[in-house]
Short mmCIF file of C-alpha atoms and ligand atoms in Angstrom, two decimals:
data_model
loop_
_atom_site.label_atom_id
_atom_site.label_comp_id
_atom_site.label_asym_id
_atom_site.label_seq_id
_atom_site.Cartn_x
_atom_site.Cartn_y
_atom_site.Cartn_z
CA UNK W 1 80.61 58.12 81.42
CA UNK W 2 80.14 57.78 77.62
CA UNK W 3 77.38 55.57 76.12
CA UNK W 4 78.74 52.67 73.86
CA UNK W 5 77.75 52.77 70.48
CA UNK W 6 77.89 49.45 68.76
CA UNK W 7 77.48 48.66 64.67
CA UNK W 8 73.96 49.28 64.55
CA UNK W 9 74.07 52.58 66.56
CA UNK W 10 76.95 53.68 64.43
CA UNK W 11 74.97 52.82 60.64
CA UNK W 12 71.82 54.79 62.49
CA UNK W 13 74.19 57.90 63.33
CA UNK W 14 75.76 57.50 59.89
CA UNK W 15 72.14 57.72 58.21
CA UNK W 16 71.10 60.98 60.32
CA UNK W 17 74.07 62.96 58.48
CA UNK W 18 74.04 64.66 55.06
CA UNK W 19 75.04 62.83 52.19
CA UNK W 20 77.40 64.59 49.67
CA UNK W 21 76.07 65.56 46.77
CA UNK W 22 76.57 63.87 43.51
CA UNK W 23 78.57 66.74 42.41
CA UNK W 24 81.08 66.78 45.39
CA UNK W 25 81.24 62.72 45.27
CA UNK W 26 82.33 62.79 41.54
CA UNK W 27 84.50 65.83 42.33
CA UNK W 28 86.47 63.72 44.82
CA UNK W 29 86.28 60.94 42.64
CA UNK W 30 87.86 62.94 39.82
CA UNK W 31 90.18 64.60 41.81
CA UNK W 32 91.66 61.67 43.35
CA UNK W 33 92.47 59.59 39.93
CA UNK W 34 96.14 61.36 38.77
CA UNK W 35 95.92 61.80 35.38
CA UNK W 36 92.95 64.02 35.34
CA UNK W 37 92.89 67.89 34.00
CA UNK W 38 91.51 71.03 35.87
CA UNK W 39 88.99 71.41 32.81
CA UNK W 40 87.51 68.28 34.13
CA UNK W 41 86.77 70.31 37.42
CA UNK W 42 85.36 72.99 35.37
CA UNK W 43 83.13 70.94 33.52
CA UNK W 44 82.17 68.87 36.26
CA UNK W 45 81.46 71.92 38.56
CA UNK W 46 79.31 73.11 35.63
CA UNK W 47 76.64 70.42 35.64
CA UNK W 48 76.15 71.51 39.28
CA UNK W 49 74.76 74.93 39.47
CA UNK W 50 74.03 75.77 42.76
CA UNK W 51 78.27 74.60 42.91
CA UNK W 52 78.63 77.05 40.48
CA UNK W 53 76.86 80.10 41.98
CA UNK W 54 78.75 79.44 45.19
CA UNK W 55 82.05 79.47 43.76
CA UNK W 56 81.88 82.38 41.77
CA UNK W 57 80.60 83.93 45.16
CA UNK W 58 83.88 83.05 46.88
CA UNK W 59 85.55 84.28 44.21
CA UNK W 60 84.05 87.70 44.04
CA UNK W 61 84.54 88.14 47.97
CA UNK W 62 86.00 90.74 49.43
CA UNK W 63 88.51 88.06 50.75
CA UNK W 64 90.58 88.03 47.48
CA UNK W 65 89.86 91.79 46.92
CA UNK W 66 89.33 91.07 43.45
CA UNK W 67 89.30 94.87 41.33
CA UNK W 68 87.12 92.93 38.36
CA UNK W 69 84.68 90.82 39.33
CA UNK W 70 85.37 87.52 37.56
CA UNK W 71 82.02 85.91 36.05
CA UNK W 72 83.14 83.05 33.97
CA UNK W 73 83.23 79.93 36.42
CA UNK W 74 86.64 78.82 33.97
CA UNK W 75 88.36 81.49 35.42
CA UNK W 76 87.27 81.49 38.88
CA UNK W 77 88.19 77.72 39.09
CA UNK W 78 91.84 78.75 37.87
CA UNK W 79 92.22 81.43 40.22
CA UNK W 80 90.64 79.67 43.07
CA UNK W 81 92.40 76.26 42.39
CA UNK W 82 91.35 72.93 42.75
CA UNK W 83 91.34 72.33 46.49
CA UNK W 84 89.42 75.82 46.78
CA UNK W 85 86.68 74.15 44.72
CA UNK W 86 87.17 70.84 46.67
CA UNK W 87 86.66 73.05 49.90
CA UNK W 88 83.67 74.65 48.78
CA UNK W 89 81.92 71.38 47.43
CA UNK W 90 82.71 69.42 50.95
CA UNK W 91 81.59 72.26 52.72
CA UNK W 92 78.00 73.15 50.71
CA UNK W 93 77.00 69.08 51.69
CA UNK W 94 79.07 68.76 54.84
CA UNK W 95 79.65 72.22 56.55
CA UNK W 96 77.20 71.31 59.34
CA UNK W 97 79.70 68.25 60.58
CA UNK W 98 82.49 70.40 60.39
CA UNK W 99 81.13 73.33 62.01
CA UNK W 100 79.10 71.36 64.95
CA UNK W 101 80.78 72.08 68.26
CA UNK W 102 82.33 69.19 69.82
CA UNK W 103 80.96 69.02 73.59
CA UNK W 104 82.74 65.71 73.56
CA UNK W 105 85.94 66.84 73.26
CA UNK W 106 85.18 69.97 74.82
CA UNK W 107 85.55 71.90 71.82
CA UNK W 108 83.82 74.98 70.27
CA UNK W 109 81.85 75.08 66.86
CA UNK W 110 84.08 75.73 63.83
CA UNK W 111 87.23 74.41 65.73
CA UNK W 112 86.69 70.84 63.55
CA UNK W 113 86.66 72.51 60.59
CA UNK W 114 89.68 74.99 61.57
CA UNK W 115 92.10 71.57 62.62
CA UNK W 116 90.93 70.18 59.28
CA UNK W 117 91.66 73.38 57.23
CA UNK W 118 95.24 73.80 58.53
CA UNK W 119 95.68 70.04 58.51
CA UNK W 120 95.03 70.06 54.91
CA UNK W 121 97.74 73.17 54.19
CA UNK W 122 100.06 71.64 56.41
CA UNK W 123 99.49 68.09 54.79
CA UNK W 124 99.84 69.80 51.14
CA UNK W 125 103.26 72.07 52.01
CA UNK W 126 104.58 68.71 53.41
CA UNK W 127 103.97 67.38 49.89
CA UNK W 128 105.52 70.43 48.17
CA UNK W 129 108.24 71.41 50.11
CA UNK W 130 109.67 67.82 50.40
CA UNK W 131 109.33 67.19 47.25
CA UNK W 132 106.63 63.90 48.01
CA UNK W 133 105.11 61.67 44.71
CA UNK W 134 101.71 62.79 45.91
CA UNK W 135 99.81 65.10 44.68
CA UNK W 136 98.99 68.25 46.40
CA UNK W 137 95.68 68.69 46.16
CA UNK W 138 94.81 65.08 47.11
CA UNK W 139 97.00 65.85 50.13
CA UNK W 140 95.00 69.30 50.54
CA UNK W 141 91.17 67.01 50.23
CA UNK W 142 92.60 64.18 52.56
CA UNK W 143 93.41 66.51 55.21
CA UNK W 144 90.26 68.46 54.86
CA UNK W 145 88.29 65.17 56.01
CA UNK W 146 90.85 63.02 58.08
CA UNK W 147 88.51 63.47 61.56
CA UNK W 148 85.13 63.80 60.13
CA UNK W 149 84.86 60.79 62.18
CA UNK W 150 84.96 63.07 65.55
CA UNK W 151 81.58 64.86 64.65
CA UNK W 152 80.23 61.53 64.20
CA UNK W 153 80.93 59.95 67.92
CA UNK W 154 81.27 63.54 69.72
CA UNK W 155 77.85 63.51 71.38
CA UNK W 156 78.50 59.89 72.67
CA UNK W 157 81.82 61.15 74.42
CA UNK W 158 80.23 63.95 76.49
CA UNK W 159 81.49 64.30 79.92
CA UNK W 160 84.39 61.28 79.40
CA UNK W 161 87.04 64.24 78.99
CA UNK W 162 88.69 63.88 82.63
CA UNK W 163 88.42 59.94 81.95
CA UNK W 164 90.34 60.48 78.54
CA UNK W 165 93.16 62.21 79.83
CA UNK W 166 93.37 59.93 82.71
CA UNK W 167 93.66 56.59 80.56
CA UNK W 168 96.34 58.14 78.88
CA UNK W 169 98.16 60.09 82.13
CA UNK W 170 98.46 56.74 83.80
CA UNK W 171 99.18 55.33 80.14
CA UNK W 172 96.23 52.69 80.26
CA UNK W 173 95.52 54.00 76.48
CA UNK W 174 97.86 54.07 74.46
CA UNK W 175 96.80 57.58 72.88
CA UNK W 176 93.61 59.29 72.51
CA UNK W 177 92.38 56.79 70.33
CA UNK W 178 92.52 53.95 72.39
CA UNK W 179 90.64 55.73 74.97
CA UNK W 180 87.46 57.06 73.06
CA UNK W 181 87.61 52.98 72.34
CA UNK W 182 87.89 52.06 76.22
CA UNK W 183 85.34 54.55 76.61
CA UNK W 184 82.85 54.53 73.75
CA UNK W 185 84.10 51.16 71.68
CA UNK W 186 84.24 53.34 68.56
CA UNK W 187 87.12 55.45 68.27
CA UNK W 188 87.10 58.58 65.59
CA UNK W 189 89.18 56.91 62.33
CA UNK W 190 86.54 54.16 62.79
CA UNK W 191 84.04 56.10 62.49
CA UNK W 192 84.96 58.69 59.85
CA UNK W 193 86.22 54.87 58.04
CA UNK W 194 82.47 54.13 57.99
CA UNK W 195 81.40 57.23 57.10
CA UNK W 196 83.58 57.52 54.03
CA UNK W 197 81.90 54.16 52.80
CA UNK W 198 78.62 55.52 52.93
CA UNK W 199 79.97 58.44 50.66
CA UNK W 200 82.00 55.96 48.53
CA UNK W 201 84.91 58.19 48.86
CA UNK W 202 87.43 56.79 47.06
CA UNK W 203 90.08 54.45 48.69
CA UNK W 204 92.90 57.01 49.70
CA UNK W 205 90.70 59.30 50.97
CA UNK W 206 89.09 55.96 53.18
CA UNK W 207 92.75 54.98 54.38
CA UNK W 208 93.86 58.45 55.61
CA UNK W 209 90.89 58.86 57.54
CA UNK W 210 91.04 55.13 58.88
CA UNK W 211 95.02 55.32 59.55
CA UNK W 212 95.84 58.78 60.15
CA UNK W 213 97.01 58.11 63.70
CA UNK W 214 98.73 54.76 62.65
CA UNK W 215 99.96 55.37 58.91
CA UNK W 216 102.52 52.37 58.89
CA UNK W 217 99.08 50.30 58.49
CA UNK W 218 98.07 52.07 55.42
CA UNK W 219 98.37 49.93 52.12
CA UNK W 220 101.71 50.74 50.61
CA UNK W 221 100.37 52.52 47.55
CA UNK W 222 98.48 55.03 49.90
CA UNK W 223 101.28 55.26 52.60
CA UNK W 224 102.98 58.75 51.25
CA UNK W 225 99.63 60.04 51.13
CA UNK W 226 98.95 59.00 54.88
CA UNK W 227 102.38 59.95 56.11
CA UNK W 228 102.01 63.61 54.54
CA UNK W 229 98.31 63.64 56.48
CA UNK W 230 99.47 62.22 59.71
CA UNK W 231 102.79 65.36 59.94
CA UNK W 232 100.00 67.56 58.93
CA UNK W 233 97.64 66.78 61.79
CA UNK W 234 100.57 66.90 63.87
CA UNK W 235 101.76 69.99 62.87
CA UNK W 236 97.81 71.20 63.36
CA UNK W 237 98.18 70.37 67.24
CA UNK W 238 101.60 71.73 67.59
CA UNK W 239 100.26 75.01 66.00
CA UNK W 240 97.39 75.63 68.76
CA UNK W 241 94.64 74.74 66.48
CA UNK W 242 93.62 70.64 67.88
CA UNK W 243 90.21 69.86 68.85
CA UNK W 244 90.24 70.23 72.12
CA UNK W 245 90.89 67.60 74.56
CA UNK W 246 92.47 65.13 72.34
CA UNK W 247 95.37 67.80 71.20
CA UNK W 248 98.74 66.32 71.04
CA UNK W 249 97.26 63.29 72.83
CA UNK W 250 98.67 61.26 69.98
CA UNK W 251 101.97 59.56 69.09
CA UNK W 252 104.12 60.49 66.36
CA UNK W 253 105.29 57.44 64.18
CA UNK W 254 108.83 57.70 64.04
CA UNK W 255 109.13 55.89 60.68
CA UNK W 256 108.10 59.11 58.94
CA UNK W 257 111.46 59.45 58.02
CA UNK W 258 111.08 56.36 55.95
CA UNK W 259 109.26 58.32 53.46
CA UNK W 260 109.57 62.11 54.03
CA UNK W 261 113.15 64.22 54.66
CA UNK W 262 112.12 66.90 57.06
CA UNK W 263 115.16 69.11 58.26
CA UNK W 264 113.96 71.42 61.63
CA UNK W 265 114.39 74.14 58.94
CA UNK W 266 111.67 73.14 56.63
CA UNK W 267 109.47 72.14 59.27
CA UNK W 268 109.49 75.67 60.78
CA UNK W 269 108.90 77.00 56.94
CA UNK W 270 105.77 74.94 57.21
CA UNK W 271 104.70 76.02 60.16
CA UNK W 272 104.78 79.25 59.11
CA UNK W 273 103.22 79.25 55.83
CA UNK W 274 100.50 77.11 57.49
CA UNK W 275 99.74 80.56 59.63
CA UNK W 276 99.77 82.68 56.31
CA UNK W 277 97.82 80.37 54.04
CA UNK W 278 95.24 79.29 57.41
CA UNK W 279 94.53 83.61 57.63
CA UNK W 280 93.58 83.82 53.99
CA UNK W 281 91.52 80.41 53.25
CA UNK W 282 89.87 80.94 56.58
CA UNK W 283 88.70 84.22 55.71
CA UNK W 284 87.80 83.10 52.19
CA UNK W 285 85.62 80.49 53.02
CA UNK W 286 84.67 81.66 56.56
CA UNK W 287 80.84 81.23 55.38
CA UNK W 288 81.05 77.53 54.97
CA UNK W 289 78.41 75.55 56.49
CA UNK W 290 75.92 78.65 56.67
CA UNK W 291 72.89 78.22 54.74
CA UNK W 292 73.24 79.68 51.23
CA UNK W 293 71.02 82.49 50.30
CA UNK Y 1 86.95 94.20 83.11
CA UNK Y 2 88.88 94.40 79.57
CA UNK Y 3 90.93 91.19 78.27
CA UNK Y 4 93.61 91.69 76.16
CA UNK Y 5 94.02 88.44 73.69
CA UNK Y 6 96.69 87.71 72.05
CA UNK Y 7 96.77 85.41 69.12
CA UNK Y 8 99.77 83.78 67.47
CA UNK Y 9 102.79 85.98 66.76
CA UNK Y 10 101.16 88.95 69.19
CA UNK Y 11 102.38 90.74 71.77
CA UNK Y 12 101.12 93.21 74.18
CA UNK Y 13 100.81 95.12 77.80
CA UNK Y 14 98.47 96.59 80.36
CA UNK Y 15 99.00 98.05 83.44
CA UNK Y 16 94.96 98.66 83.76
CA UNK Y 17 93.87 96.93 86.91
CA UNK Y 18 90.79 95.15 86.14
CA UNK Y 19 92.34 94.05 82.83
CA UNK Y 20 93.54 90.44 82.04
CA UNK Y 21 96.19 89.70 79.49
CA UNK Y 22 95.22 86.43 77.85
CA UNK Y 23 96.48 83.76 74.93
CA UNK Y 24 94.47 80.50 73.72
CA UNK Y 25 95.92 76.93 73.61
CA UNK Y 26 99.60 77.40 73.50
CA UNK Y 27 100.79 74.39 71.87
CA UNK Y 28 104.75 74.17 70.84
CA UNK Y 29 104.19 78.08 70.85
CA UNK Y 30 105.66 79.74 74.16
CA UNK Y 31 104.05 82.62 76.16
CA UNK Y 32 106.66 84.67 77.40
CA UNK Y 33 104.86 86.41 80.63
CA UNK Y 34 106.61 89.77 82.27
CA UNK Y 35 105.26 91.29 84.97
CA UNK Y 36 106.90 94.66 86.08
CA UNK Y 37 106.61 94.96 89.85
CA UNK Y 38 107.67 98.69 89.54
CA UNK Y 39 104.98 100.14 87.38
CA UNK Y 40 102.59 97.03 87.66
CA UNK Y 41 102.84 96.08 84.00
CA UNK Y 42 101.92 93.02 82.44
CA UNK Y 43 103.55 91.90 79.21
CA UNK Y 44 102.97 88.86 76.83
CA UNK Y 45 104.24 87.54 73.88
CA UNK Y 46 102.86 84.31 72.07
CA UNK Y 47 106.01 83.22 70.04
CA UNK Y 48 105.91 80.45 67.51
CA UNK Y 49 109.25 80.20 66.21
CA UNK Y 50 113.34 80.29 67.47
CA UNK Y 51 114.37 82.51 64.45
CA UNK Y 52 113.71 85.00 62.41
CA UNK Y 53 116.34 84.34 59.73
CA UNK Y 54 113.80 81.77 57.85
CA UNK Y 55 111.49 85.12 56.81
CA UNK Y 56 112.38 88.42 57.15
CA UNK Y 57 109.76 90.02 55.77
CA UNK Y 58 107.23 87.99 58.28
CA UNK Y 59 109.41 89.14 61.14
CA UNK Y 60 109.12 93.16 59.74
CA UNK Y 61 105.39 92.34 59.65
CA UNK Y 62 105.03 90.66 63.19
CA UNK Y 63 107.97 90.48 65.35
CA UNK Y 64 105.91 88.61 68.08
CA UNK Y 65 106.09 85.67 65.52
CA UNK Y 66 109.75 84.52 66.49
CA UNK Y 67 112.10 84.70 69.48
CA UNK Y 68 114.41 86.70 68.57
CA UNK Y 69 112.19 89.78 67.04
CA UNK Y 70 109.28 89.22 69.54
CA UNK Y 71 111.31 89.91 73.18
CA UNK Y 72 112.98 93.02 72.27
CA UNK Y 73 109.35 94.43 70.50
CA UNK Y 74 107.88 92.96 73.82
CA UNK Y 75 110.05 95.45 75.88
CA UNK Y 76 109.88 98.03 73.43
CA UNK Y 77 105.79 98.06 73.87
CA UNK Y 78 106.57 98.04 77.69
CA UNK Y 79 108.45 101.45 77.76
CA UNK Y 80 105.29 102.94 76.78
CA UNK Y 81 104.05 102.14 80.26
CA UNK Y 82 106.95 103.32 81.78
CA UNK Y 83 108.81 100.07 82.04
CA UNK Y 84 112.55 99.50 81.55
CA UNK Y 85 114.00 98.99 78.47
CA UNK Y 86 116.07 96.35 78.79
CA UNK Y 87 113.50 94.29 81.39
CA UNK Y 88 115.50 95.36 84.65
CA UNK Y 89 113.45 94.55 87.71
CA UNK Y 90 110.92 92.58 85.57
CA UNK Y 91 109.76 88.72 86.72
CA UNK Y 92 109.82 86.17 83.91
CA UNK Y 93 107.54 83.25 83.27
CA UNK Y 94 107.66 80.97 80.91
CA UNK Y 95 104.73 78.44 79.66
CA UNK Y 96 103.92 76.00 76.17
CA UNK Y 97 106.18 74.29 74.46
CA UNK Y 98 104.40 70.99 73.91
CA UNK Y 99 104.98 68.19 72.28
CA UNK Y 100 102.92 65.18 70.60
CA UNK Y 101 103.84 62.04 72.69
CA UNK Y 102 106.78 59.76 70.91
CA UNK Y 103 108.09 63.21 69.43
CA UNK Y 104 111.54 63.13 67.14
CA UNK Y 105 114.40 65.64 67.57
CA UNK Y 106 112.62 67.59 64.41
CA UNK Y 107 109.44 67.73 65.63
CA UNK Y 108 110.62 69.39 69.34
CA UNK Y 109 109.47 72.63 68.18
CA UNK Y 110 108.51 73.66 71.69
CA UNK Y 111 112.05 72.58 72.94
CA UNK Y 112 113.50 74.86 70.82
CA UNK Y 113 111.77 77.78 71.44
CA UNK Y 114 111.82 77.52 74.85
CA UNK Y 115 115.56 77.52 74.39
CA UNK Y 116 116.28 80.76 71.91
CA UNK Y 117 114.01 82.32 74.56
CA UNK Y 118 115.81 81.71 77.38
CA UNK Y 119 119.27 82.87 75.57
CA UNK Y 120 117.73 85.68 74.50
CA UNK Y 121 116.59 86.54 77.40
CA UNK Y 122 120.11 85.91 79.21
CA UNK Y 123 121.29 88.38 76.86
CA UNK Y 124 119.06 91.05 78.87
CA UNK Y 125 120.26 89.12 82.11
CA UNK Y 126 117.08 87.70 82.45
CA UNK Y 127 115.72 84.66 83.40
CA UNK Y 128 112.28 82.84 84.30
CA UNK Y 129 111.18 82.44 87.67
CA UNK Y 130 108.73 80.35 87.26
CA UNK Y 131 107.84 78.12 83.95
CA UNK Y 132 105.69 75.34 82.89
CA UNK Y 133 106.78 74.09 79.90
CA UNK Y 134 106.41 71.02 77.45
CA UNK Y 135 104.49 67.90 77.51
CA UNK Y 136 101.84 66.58 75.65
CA UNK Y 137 98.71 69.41 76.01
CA UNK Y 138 97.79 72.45 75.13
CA UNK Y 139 97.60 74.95 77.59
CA UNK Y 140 95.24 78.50 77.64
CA UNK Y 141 97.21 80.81 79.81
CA UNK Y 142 95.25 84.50 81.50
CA UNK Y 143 97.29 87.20 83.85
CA UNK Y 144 95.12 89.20 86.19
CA UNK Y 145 96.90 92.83 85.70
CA UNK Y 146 95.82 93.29 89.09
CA UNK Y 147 97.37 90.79 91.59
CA UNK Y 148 100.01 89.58 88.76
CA UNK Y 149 98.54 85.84 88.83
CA UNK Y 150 99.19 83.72 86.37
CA UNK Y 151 96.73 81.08 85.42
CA UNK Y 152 96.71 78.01 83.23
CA UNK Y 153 94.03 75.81 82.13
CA UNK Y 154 93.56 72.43 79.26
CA UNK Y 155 90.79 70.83 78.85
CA UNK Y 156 89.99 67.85 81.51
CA UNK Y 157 92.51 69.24 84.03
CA UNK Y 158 92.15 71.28 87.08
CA UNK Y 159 93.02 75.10 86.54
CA UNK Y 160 96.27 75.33 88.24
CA UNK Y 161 98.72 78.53 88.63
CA UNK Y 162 101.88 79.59 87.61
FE1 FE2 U 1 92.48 62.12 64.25
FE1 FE2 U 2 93.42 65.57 63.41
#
């Protein structure tokens, strides 16, 4: 049996997690507006040096086997890329929510932060290889943070997996969602939704984590966005890497195809290069939420 | 007692009693399980794709990766224990292929690996005896090299056998 949290209990768990840093809040701020140029990255990961000693870590790791080490942060931003830098940022304030196991869903530590990782190259190749008006990298950030909410309500849901699976079995939920509300009466895009307005994330960001599972409810100038997250999460759980007991628990919406042509062909490109690209980020920032030294 | 894992796009064998031949959460991927009753082998490959064709070079690198690359490297790896090459004798089982619930045609990834498996594997003039595939969960899958038994586990479900 889970314990119920109500409002209260969810603002009290909400104030007992990190905050993001001003750096990674304007980052994601920035990064989010359209029109804006990597040299704002640079300059804004510049004001921020403990940001900038970190990244031109990564950089130098054996991970990108680097021959000269590179030692102007300019360049180490342009090689990394902008969701690198994203990545790094989120994880510096954040790691520790990402990398907490997830007894509630019966799931090990770092497997949060591995769904969210290949959601987030999944969600971006969805973007490039259909050709989507989204950008990328916003794609890339969205699906980084889509189920921060689960770290949030985890501890609450210990012991209900059995009950979880049964709600939905004998289809009394509808999904897994519906059940952590049966059981809990907070579900996970709740509240991550909460979460992202104590870190004034900026609107987008908000609606893919509130309407991941249900992205025909997103506001139509976010919708693309949410549609590339919600393929991407599927395409997470299809490739092995859910978070435990909720995995493929979910429902696919259908009206995808409203917004995104996806042959069998390109889907199983994506897949693949999910695989790839999951092998080298992984590696690259494997020491995220460890305490810098 | 050893465990040989196997991650996405492996294969591999053991005919080591004591050992157990293991892959984690199997979503659309399928294990492909042969045991060989003749030299007590145990095989697996975790496959993730039907076919090859989409990247060659991926399919040089690791044929476990698709169908049609990962069952003949599968038996290939098996001679080395003495095995048949082209699977005669062997028992087949099959497991994973999931789907999310409400799936599309293009999103039945598991359907249609399950299927270039099985016509590959007709090819060989094999087929499964036993097989436990799609739905909606992920399933962890271990072989005792020992006693041949196949056993599958998901989280909030009773370990059941194959
Ligand atoms: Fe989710
Ligand atoms: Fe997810």
């Amino acid at each position: 049996m889970g314990t119920k949290i109500c409002k209260e209990n969810l603002q009290q768990i909400i104030k007992s997690v990190p905050m993001l840093s001003a750096s990674a809040s304007r980052l994601l701020q920035l990064t989010s507006n359209s029109d804006h140029q990597l040299l704002d990255v640079v300059n804004l990961v510049k004001t921020d040096a403990n940001l900038t000693a970190r990244v031109l870590k990564i950089v130098n790791s054996a991970a990108f086997g680097l021959i000269n080490e590179i030692t102007s942060i300019d360049r180490a931003i342009s090689y990394l890329g902008e969701r690198i830098v994203i990545s790094i940022a989120i994880g510096d304030c954040a790691g520790k929510l990402f990398e907490k196991e997830l007894s509630g869903y019966e799931a090990a530590g770092g497997d949060l932060w591995k769904h969210d990782l290949r959601t987030a190259i999944a969600a971006r190749e969805i973007v490039v290889q259909t050709e989507l008006e989204v950008s990328p990298d916003l794609a890339f950030t969205a699906g980084l943070l889509h189920d921060i909410g689960k770290s949030l309500i985890s501890d609450y849901l210990q012991g209900t997996v059995p009950e979880a699976i049964e709600l939905i079995s004998s289809q009394d939920s509808l999904d897994y969602l519906e059940a952590e509300e049966k059981i809990i009466g907070v579900d996970h895009t709740l509240a991550g939704f909460e979460l992202a307005q104590a870190w004034q994330l900026p609107e987008e960001l908000a609606e893919v984590i509130l309407y991941h599972h249900q992205p025909g409810n997103a506001s139509e100038e976010f919708r693309l966005l949410v549609y590339a997250v919600h393929l991407g999460d599927n395409i997470a759980m299809l490739g092995g890497f859910g978070t435990g007991s909720d995995s493929m628990q979910y429902r696919l919406d259908p009206k995808y195809t409203d917004y995104i042509t996806l042959s069998p062909k390109t889907l199983a490109n994506v897949m693949l290069t999910v695989d790839m690209e999951f092998e080298k980020l992984e590696e690259s920032l494997n020491n995220l939420g460890r305490e810098t030294t | 007692m050893g465990q040989v894992i196997l991650g996405v796009g492996d294969y591999g064998a053991s005919k080591t009693p004591g050992d157990e031949v293991k892959t984690f959460a199997l979503g659309s991927c399928v294990s492909v399980i042969l045991l060989d009753p003749k030299t007590r082998t145990v095989g697996m490959a975790h496959i993730a794709l039907p076919d090859s064709s989409i990247n060659k070079v991926k399919a040089a690198e690791k044929p476990g990766y698709f169908a049609d690359t990962a069952i003949p490297a599968l038996l290939h790896e098996m001679t080395k224990f003495g095995c048949h090459k082209k699977g005669k004798g062997m028992v087949v089982k099959l497991c994973g292929g999931a789907n999310v619930m409400d799936t599309n045609d293009t999103f039945q990834i598991g359907k249609r690996n399950a299927l270039a498996i099985k016509k590959i594997l007709w090819a060989y003039g094999m087929g499964a005896v036993a097989e436990d595939l799609g739905k909606n969960f992920s399933r962890t899958v271990s072989i005792s090299v020992e006693s041949g038994q196949v056993m599958l586990s998901s989280p909030g479900r009773p370990n059941w056998q194959l």
